[in-house]
mmCIF file of C-alpha atoms and ligand atoms in Angstrom:
data_model
loop_
_atom_site.group_PDB
_atom_site.id
_atom_site.type_symbol
_atom_site.label_atom_id
_atom_site.label_comp_id
_atom_site.label_asym_id
_atom_site.label_seq_id
_atom_site.Cartn_x
_atom_site.Cartn_y
_atom_site.Cartn_z
ATOM 1 C CA UNK A 150 -24.221 7.906 -88.908
ATOM 2 C CA UNK A 151 -24.465 11.642 -89.259
ATOM 3 C CA UNK A 152 -21.247 13.420 -90.122
ATOM 4 C CA UNK A 153 -20.215 15.935 -87.524
ATOM 5 C CA UNK A 154 -17.727 18.687 -87.872
ATOM 6 C CA UNK A 155 -14.504 17.952 -86.026
ATOM 7 C CA UNK A 156 -13.296 20.964 -84.085
ATOM 8 C CA UNK A 157 -10.091 19.599 -82.609
ATOM 9 C CA UNK A 158 -8.178 16.365 -82.198
ATOM 10 C CA UNK A 159 -5.983 15.944 -79.134
ATOM 11 C CA UNK A 160 -3.882 13.037 -77.928
ATOM 12 C CA UNK A 161 -6.658 11.198 -76.126
ATOM 13 C CA UNK A 162 -9.832 12.971 -77.264
ATOM 14 C CA UNK A 163 -11.603 14.423 -80.270
ATOM 15 C CA UNK A 164 -13.950 17.393 -80.041
ATOM 16 C CA UNK A 165 -16.892 17.650 -82.424
ATOM 17 C CA UNK A 166 -19.408 20.392 -82.945
ATOM 18 C CA UNK A 167 -22.343 19.859 -80.584
ATOM 19 C CA UNK A 168 -26.067 19.776 -81.378
ATOM 20 C CA UNK A 169 -26.609 23.346 -80.151
ATOM 21 C CA UNK A 170 -24.479 26.480 -80.281
ATOM 22 C CA UNK A 171 -22.156 26.634 -77.317
ATOM 23 C CA UNK A 172 -21.946 22.845 -76.978
ATOM 24 C CA UNK A 173 -19.361 20.287 -78.060
ATOM 25 C CA UNK A 174 -19.169 16.522 -78.142
ATOM 26 C CA UNK A 175 -16.106 15.114 -76.426
ATOM 27 C CA UNK A 176 -15.065 11.709 -77.836
ATOM 28 C CA UNK A 177 -12.700 9.559 -75.728
ATOM 29 C CA UNK A 178 -10.116 7.595 -77.751
ATOM 30 C CA UNK A 179 -8.095 4.563 -76.685
ATOM 31 C CA UNK A 180 -4.871 6.291 -77.737
ATOM 32 C CA UNK A 181 -2.290 6.884 -75.068
ATOM 33 C CA UNK A 182 0.774 9.096 -75.245
ATOM 34 C CA UNK A 183 3.521 9.917 -72.791
ATOM 35 C CA UNK A 184 6.665 12.034 -72.584
ATOM 36 C CA UNK A 185 5.212 14.792 -74.753
ATOM 37 C CA UNK A 186 3.897 12.239 -77.283
ATOM 38 C CA UNK A 187 7.309 10.630 -77.851
ATOM 39 C CA UNK A 188 5.782 7.360 -76.651
ATOM 40 C CA UNK A 189 2.529 6.303 -78.313
ATOM 41 C CA UNK A 190 0.222 3.330 -77.904
ATOM 42 C CA UNK A 191 -3.335 2.214 -77.355
ATOM 43 C CA UNK A 192 -5.014 0.952 -74.233
ATOM 44 C CA UNK A 193 -8.020 -1.105 -75.352
ATOM 45 C CA UNK A 194 -11.235 0.201 -73.855
ATOM 46 C CA UNK A 195 -9.536 3.119 -72.074
ATOM 47 C CA UNK A 196 -11.812 5.670 -73.765
ATOM 48 C CA UNK A 197 -14.924 3.923 -72.513
ATOM 49 C CA UNK A 198 -13.644 3.762 -68.941
ATOM 50 C CA UNK A 199 -12.335 7.339 -68.901
ATOM 51 C CA UNK A 200 -15.632 8.635 -70.270
ATOM 52 C CA UNK A 201 -17.451 6.919 -67.409
ATOM 53 C CA UNK A 202 -14.980 7.892 -64.672
ATOM 54 C CA UNK A 203 -14.856 11.502 -65.829
ATOM 55 C CA UNK A 204 -18.655 11.691 -65.995
ATOM 56 C CA UNK A 205 -18.816 10.394 -62.425
ATOM 57 C CA UNK A 206 -16.208 12.750 -60.977
ATOM 58 C CA UNK A 207 -17.519 15.829 -62.840
ATOM 59 C CA UNK A 208 -21.059 15.051 -61.686
ATOM 60 C CA UNK A 209 -19.931 14.777 -58.064
ATOM 61 C CA UNK A 210 -17.914 17.995 -58.357
ATOM 62 C CA UNK A 211 -20.954 19.713 -59.848
ATOM 63 C CA UNK A 212 -22.956 18.537 -56.841
ATOM 64 C CA UNK A 213 -20.589 20.316 -54.451
ATOM 65 C CA UNK A 214 -20.784 23.534 -56.454
ATOM 66 C CA UNK A 215 -17.785 23.376 -58.766
ATOM 67 C CA UNK A 216 -18.902 24.749 -62.142
ATOM 68 C CA UNK A 217 -17.897 22.335 -64.930
ATOM 69 C CA UNK A 218 -18.303 21.999 -68.688
ATOM 70 C CA UNK A 219 -19.979 18.584 -68.329
ATOM 71 C CA UNK A 220 -23.606 18.383 -69.485
ATOM 72 C CA UNK A 221 -24.303 14.671 -69.962
ATOM 73 C CA UNK A 222 -22.837 11.432 -71.202
ATOM 74 C CA UNK A 223 -24.238 10.524 -74.617
ATOM 75 C CA UNK A 224 -22.914 6.995 -75.126
ATOM 76 C CA UNK A 225 -19.965 4.733 -74.314
ATOM 77 C CA UNK A 226 -17.350 7.092 -75.729
ATOM 78 C CA UNK A 227 -18.985 10.502 -75.931
ATOM 79 C CA UNK A 228 -20.188 13.233 -73.669
ATOM 80 C CA UNK A 229 -21.915 16.524 -74.312
ATOM 81 C CA UNK A 230 -20.016 19.467 -72.854
ATOM 82 C CA UNK A 231 -20.173 23.246 -72.866
ATOM 83 C CA UNK A 232 -17.868 24.935 -75.292
ATOM 84 C CA UNK A 233 -15.236 26.938 -73.453
ATOM 85 C CA UNK A 234 -12.268 29.073 -74.322
ATOM 86 C CA UNK A 235 -9.502 26.949 -72.840
ATOM 87 C CA UNK A 236 -7.124 28.759 -70.478
ATOM 88 C CA UNK A 237 -3.694 27.703 -71.821
ATOM 89 C CA UNK A 238 -2.494 26.488 -68.446
ATOM 90 C CA UNK A 239 -2.288 22.952 -67.056
ATOM 91 C CA UNK A 240 -2.865 23.038 -63.327
ATOM 92 C CA UNK A 241 -1.118 20.233 -61.440
ATOM 93 C CA UNK A 242 -2.108 19.519 -57.860
ATOM 94 C CA UNK A 243 0.312 17.449 -55.770
ATOM 95 C CA UNK A 244 -0.149 15.730 -52.429
ATOM 96 C CA UNK A 245 2.720 13.251 -52.667
ATOM 97 C CA UNK A 246 6.061 13.627 -54.469
ATOM 98 C CA UNK A 247 6.174 11.770 -57.797
ATOM 99 C CA UNK A 248 7.007 12.173 -61.472
ATOM 100 C CA UNK A 249 8.550 15.419 -62.615
ATOM 101 C CA UNK A 250 8.580 16.942 -59.117
ATOM 102 C CA UNK A 251 10.687 14.059 -57.803
ATOM 103 C CA UNK A 252 13.019 14.269 -60.765
ATOM 104 C CA UNK A 253 13.367 18.050 -60.722
ATOM 105 C CA UNK A 254 13.877 18.480 -56.988
ATOM 106 C CA UNK A 255 15.395 15.128 -56.019
ATOM 107 C CA UNK A 256 12.570 14.268 -53.634
ATOM 108 C CA UNK A 257 11.953 10.537 -53.306
ATOM 109 C CA UNK A 258 8.742 9.310 -54.982
ATOM 110 C CA UNK A 259 6.113 8.581 -52.377
ATOM 111 C CA UNK A 260 7.190 11.295 -49.941
ATOM 112 C CA UNK A 261 4.057 12.826 -48.415
ATOM 113 C CA UNK A 262 4.143 16.584 -48.938
ATOM 114 C CA UNK A 263 3.633 18.737 -45.836
ATOM 115 C CA UNK A 264 1.242 20.907 -47.845
ATOM 116 C CA UNK A 265 -0.513 20.622 -51.169
ATOM 117 C CA UNK A 266 1.481 22.105 -54.044
ATOM 118 C CA UNK A 267 -0.149 23.797 -57.021
ATOM 119 C CA UNK A 268 1.930 24.046 -60.177
ATOM 120 C CA UNK A 269 1.195 25.686 -63.507
ATOM 121 C CA UNK A 270 2.445 24.551 -66.901
ATOM 122 C CA UNK A 271 2.050 26.499 -70.140
ATOM 123 C CA UNK A 272 0.009 24.375 -72.577
ATOM 124 C CA UNK A 273 2.271 24.261 -75.591
ATOM 125 C CA UNK A 274 3.304 20.912 -77.052
ATOM 126 C CA UNK A 275 6.084 22.435 -79.148
ATOM 127 C CA UNK A 276 7.665 23.818 -75.977
ATOM 128 C CA UNK A 277 6.992 20.622 -74.000
ATOM 129 C CA UNK A 278 4.511 22.275 -71.595
ATOM 130 C CA UNK A 279 7.071 24.270 -69.543
ATOM 131 C CA UNK A 280 6.614 24.952 -65.827
ATOM 132 C CA UNK A 281 5.590 28.573 -65.259
ATOM 133 C CA UNK A 282 4.748 30.862 -62.348
ATOM 134 C CA UNK A 283 1.996 33.396 -61.694
ATOM 135 C CA UNK A 284 4.431 36.052 -62.923
ATOM 136 C CA UNK A 285 4.574 34.524 -66.401
ATOM 137 C CA UNK A 286 0.802 34.121 -66.476
ATOM 138 C CA UNK A 287 0.285 37.785 -65.567
ATOM 139 C CA UNK A 288 3.045 39.080 -67.850
ATOM 140 C CA UNK A 289 1.849 37.220 -70.943
ATOM 141 C CA UNK A 290 -1.839 37.681 -70.151
ATOM 142 C CA UNK A 291 -2.764 33.977 -70.202
ATOM 143 C CA UNK A 292 -5.257 34.580 -67.377
ATOM 144 C CA UNK A 293 -6.156 37.529 -65.175
ATOM 145 C CA UNK A 294 -5.279 37.637 -61.489
ATOM 146 C CA UNK A 295 -8.944 37.230 -60.643
ATOM 147 C CA UNK A 296 -9.203 34.188 -62.866
ATOM 148 C CA UNK A 297 -6.086 32.674 -61.277
ATOM 149 C CA UNK A 298 -7.604 33.247 -57.869
ATOM 150 C CA UNK A 299 -10.732 31.324 -58.928
ATOM 151 C CA UNK A 300 -8.643 28.578 -60.532
ATOM 152 C CA UNK A 301 -6.454 28.060 -57.450
ATOM 153 C CA UNK A 302 -9.489 28.119 -55.190
ATOM 154 C CA UNK A 303 -11.314 25.509 -57.273
ATOM 155 C CA UNK A 304 -8.201 23.332 -57.613
ATOM 156 C CA UNK A 305 -7.854 23.137 -53.824
ATOM 157 C CA UNK A 306 -11.557 22.337 -53.356
ATOM 158 C CA UNK A 307 -11.390 19.699 -56.072
ATOM 159 C CA UNK A 308 -8.322 18.192 -54.427
ATOM 160 C CA UNK A 309 -9.973 18.040 -51.000
ATOM 161 C CA UNK A 310 -13.054 16.395 -52.453
ATOM 162 C CA UNK A 311 -11.196 13.944 -54.676
ATOM 163 C CA UNK A 312 -8.688 12.977 -51.969
ATOM 164 C CA UNK A 313 -11.631 11.901 -49.807
ATOM 165 C CA UNK A 314 -13.456 10.213 -52.665
ATOM 166 C CA UNK A 315 -10.423 8.080 -53.503
ATOM 167 C CA UNK A 316 -9.329 7.485 -49.884
ATOM 168 C CA UNK A 317 -12.760 5.964 -49.245
ATOM 169 C CA UNK A 318 -12.025 3.310 -51.878
ATOM 170 C CA UNK A 319 -8.454 2.626 -50.736
ATOM 171 C CA UNK A 320 -6.720 4.820 -53.300
ATOM 172 C CA UNK A 321 -4.124 7.517 -52.582
ATOM 173 C CA UNK A 322 -4.561 10.581 -54.790
ATOM 174 C CA UNK A 323 -0.892 11.410 -55.396
ATOM 175 C CA UNK A 324 -1.266 14.155 -57.997
ATOM 176 C CA UNK A 325 -3.456 15.161 -60.913
ATOM 177 C CA UNK A 326 -3.853 17.659 -63.736
ATOM 178 C CA UNK A 327 -6.773 20.012 -64.316
ATOM 179 C CA UNK A 328 -7.739 22.308 -67.162
ATOM 180 C CA UNK A 329 -10.081 25.258 -66.973
ATOM 181 C CA UNK A 330 -11.972 27.275 -69.538
ATOM 182 C CA UNK A 331 -13.882 30.540 -69.880
ATOM 183 C CA UNK A 332 -17.536 30.798 -70.694
ATOM 184 C CA UNK A 333 -18.884 34.156 -71.739
ATOM 185 C CA UNK A 334 -22.108 35.456 -70.269
ATOM 186 C CA UNK A 335 -22.867 38.829 -71.822
ATOM 187 C CA UNK A 336 -19.565 40.638 -71.442
ATOM 188 C CA UNK A 337 -18.512 38.703 -68.376
ATOM 189 C CA UNK A 338 -16.213 35.680 -68.484
ATOM 190 C CA UNK A 339 -16.555 32.971 -65.873
ATOM 191 C CA UNK A 340 -14.062 30.163 -65.189
ATOM 192 C CA UNK A 341 -15.318 26.575 -65.221
ATOM 193 C CA UNK A 342 -13.600 23.193 -64.981
ATOM 194 C CA UNK A 343 -13.075 21.579 -68.398
ATOM 195 C CA UNK A 344 -11.287 18.619 -70.052
ATOM 196 C CA UNK A 345 -11.519 15.333 -68.109
ATOM 197 C CA UNK A 346 -10.574 13.715 -64.813
ATOM 198 C CA UNK A 347 -9.458 10.114 -65.290
ATOM 199 C CA UNK A 348 -6.498 7.820 -64.576
ATOM 200 C CA UNK A 349 -4.847 9.387 -67.664
ATOM 201 C CA UNK A 350 -4.238 12.612 -65.746
ATOM 202 C CA UNK A 351 -4.049 11.436 -62.143
ATOM 203 C CA UNK A 352 -1.594 9.376 -60.144
ATOM 204 C CA UNK A 353 -3.629 6.876 -58.169
ATOM 205 C CA UNK A 354 -1.861 4.417 -55.862
ATOM 206 C CA UNK A 355 -3.499 1.516 -54.079
ATOM 207 C CA UNK A 356 -3.223 2.367 -50.380
ATOM 208 C CA UNK A 357 -2.528 -1.179 -49.249
ATOM 209 C CA UNK A 358 -0.091 -2.435 -51.878
ATOM 210 C CA UNK A 359 1.183 0.810 -53.400
ATOM 211 C CA UNK A 360 0.422 -0.502 -56.890
ATOM 212 C CA UNK A 361 -0.129 2.117 -59.557
ATOM 213 C CA UNK A 362 -3.669 2.345 -60.947
ATOM 214 C CA UNK A 363 -3.024 5.037 -63.566
ATOM 215 C CA UNK A 364 -1.180 5.984 -66.742
ATOM 216 C CA UNK A 365 2.226 5.388 -65.142
ATOM 217 C CA UNK A 366 1.596 1.715 -65.982
ATOM 218 C CA UNK A 367 1.837 2.761 -69.631
ATOM 219 C CA UNK A 368 4.567 5.399 -69.165
ATOM 220 C CA UNK A 369 6.789 2.946 -67.279
ATOM 221 C CA UNK A 370 5.938 -0.217 -69.270
ATOM 222 C CA UNK A 371 4.428 -1.942 -66.242
ATOM 223 C CA UNK A 372 1.605 -3.614 -68.208
ATOM 224 C CA UNK A 373 -1.933 -4.176 -66.928
ATOM 225 C CA UNK A 374 -3.143 -0.703 -67.947
ATOM 226 C CA UNK A 375 -6.691 -1.771 -68.827
ATOM 227 C CA UNK A 376 -7.010 -3.787 -65.635
ATOM 228 C CA UNK A 377 -5.804 -0.843 -63.552
ATOM 229 C CA UNK A 378 -8.285 1.591 -65.132
ATOM 230 C CA UNK A 379 -11.070 -0.976 -64.698
ATOM 231 C CA UNK A 380 -10.124 -1.430 -61.059
ATOM 232 C CA UNK A 381 -10.516 2.307 -60.444
ATOM 233 C CA UNK A 382 -13.925 2.260 -62.165
ATOM 234 C CA UNK A 383 -14.967 -0.842 -60.219
ATOM 235 C CA UNK A 384 -14.019 0.685 -56.848
ATOM 236 C CA UNK A 385 -15.922 3.859 -57.755
ATOM 237 C CA UNK A 386 -18.962 1.621 -58.187
ATOM 238 C CA UNK A 387 -19.110 2.163 -61.937
ATOM 239 C CA UNK A 388 -18.739 -1.515 -62.844
ATOM 240 C CA UNK A 389 -21.081 -3.822 -60.990
ATOM 241 C CA UNK A 390 -19.080 -6.381 -58.992
ATOM 242 C CA UNK A 391 -20.192 -9.489 -60.811
ATOM 243 C CA UNK A 392 -20.458 -7.816 -64.202
ATOM 244 C CA UNK A 393 -19.365 -9.619 -67.308
ATOM 245 C CA UNK A 394 -16.879 -11.932 -65.694
ATOM 246 C CA UNK A 395 -15.762 -13.194 -69.102
ATOM 247 C CA UNK A 396 -14.463 -9.729 -69.975
ATOM 248 C CA UNK A 397 -13.592 -8.711 -66.495
ATOM 249 C CA UNK A 398 -11.973 -11.508 -64.583
ATOM 250 C CA UNK A 399 -10.975 -9.229 -61.742
ATOM 251 C CA UNK A 400 -9.011 -11.765 -59.779
ATOM 252 C CA UNK A 401 -6.781 -12.452 -62.763
ATOM 253 C CA UNK A 402 -6.468 -8.763 -63.413
ATOM 254 C CA UNK A 403 -5.506 -8.044 -59.842
ATOM 255 C CA UNK A 404 -2.883 -10.761 -59.854
ATOM 256 C CA UNK A 405 -1.459 -9.297 -63.040
ATOM 257 C CA UNK A 406 -1.148 -5.921 -61.364
ATOM 258 C CA UNK A 407 1.060 -7.272 -58.582
HETATM 259 N N1 UDP E 580 -0.187 15.260 -66.273
HETATM 260 C C1 UDP E 580 -1.088 15.206 -67.318
HETATM 261 N N2 UDP E 580 -0.731 15.736 -68.526
HETATM 262 C C2 UDP E 580 0.478 16.315 -68.748
HETATM 263 C C3 UDP E 580 1.395 16.365 -67.680
HETATM 264 C C4 UDP E 580 1.027 15.834 -66.457
HETATM 265 O O1 UDP E 580 -2.190 14.712 -67.173
HETATM 266 O O2 UDP E 580 0.738 16.794 -69.859
HETATM 267 C C5 UDP E 580 -0.562 14.707 -64.957
HETATM 268 C C6 UDP E 580 0.152 13.398 -64.681
HETATM 269 O O3 UDP E 580 -0.659 12.300 -65.070
HETATM 270 C C7 UDP E 580 0.335 13.435 -63.197
HETATM 271 C C8 UDP E 580 0.415 14.927 -62.857
HETATM 272 O O4 UDP E 580 -0.144 15.611 -63.957
HETATM 273 O O5 UDP E 580 -0.794 12.889 -62.547
HETATM 274 C C9 UDP E 580 1.812 15.410 -62.621
HETATM 275 O O6 UDP E 580 2.628 15.038 -63.699
HETATM 276 P P1 UDP E 580 4.210 15.313 -63.676
HETATM 277 O O7 UDP E 580 4.447 16.785 -63.700
HETATM 278 O O8 UDP E 580 4.822 14.562 -62.559
HETATM 279 O O9 UDP E 580 4.730 14.818 -65.077
HETATM 280 P P2 UDP E 580 5.052 13.365 -65.612
HETATM 281 O O10 UDP E 580 5.959 12.703 -64.656
HETATM 282 O O11 UDP E 580 3.711 12.711 -65.712
HETATM 283 O O12 UDP E 580 5.651 13.667 -66.943
#
C-alpha cells in the first residue's frame, strides 16, 4: 500500500493528500462520537455505509446544480474530493423540532415546524460549537454576506430536494447539518458543499413507526445503529434487496429496531 500524507483527522473521517493538486481523499471511519466527543464508540461498517450514502446524495445534488466537493468514490471507504477551504460554520437545517432546539426552547420533539429553520454554529470543538447569528459571522469575518447568501440559498434547495428524496422512501427528514467550503478560481472564491451527508449528521425518522434511523440510536443508547444505517442505504436502493442475507438479515434487523 502506498503511504499517503495525512492532512487532517476528524471524529469520523480522515483526509489524505489526493493524487493531484487540489484534491483530497476522504476516508470514512467506523468511529462515532457524540456530545462534543464526550461519548465515543464504533459502529461496525458505518464508514462503508456513510461513504456510499454520501456519494449517492452528493451525486444527486450535483445533478440538480448544487456545486459539491465530491469527485468520485474510490473504494469501500474512500472518496476523491476537491480540496476546499472550510468555512468554519456548521449549518443546521430543521424541519421538525428535535435535539438541541427542543432542549433550548422547550419545544416537544416531533413538533412540525411551521417554516424551515436555518441555524449556524461556530465550528470550534474547544468551545463546543456554539450557536451564532449572522451578526457574529459578519463581525468576525468567518464568511462574507455574499457567501452567506449563497450558503443559505443552497441549504434551502438541499433541504427541499432531500426532504422529497427521503419522503419517497418513507423517511421524515427532521434535521441535518451541512458544511461548505471555498474553492479559489483565479482571485475569485466560490462556495461549494463539502463534508458528507449521512445518518451521522441527519435525523431520519421512519414515517410509519417513528423509529430513529440515524446517529441518535448511538447518542441515546438505543442499539441497532448498524441496522438503522443499513436500512437507510437499502431504502435508497444502495443495497440490493436480497443481497448477502447472511450479513444482512433485514427482518431480524428491523425487529431489533422496534
Ligand atoms: N449535527 C451534526 N454535528 C454536530 C451537531 C449537530 O451532524 O456537531 C447534526 C445532528 O446530527 C442533527 C442536527 O445537526 O441532525 C441538529 O443537531 P442538534 O443541534 O439538535 O444537536 P444534537 O442534539 O445532535 O447535539
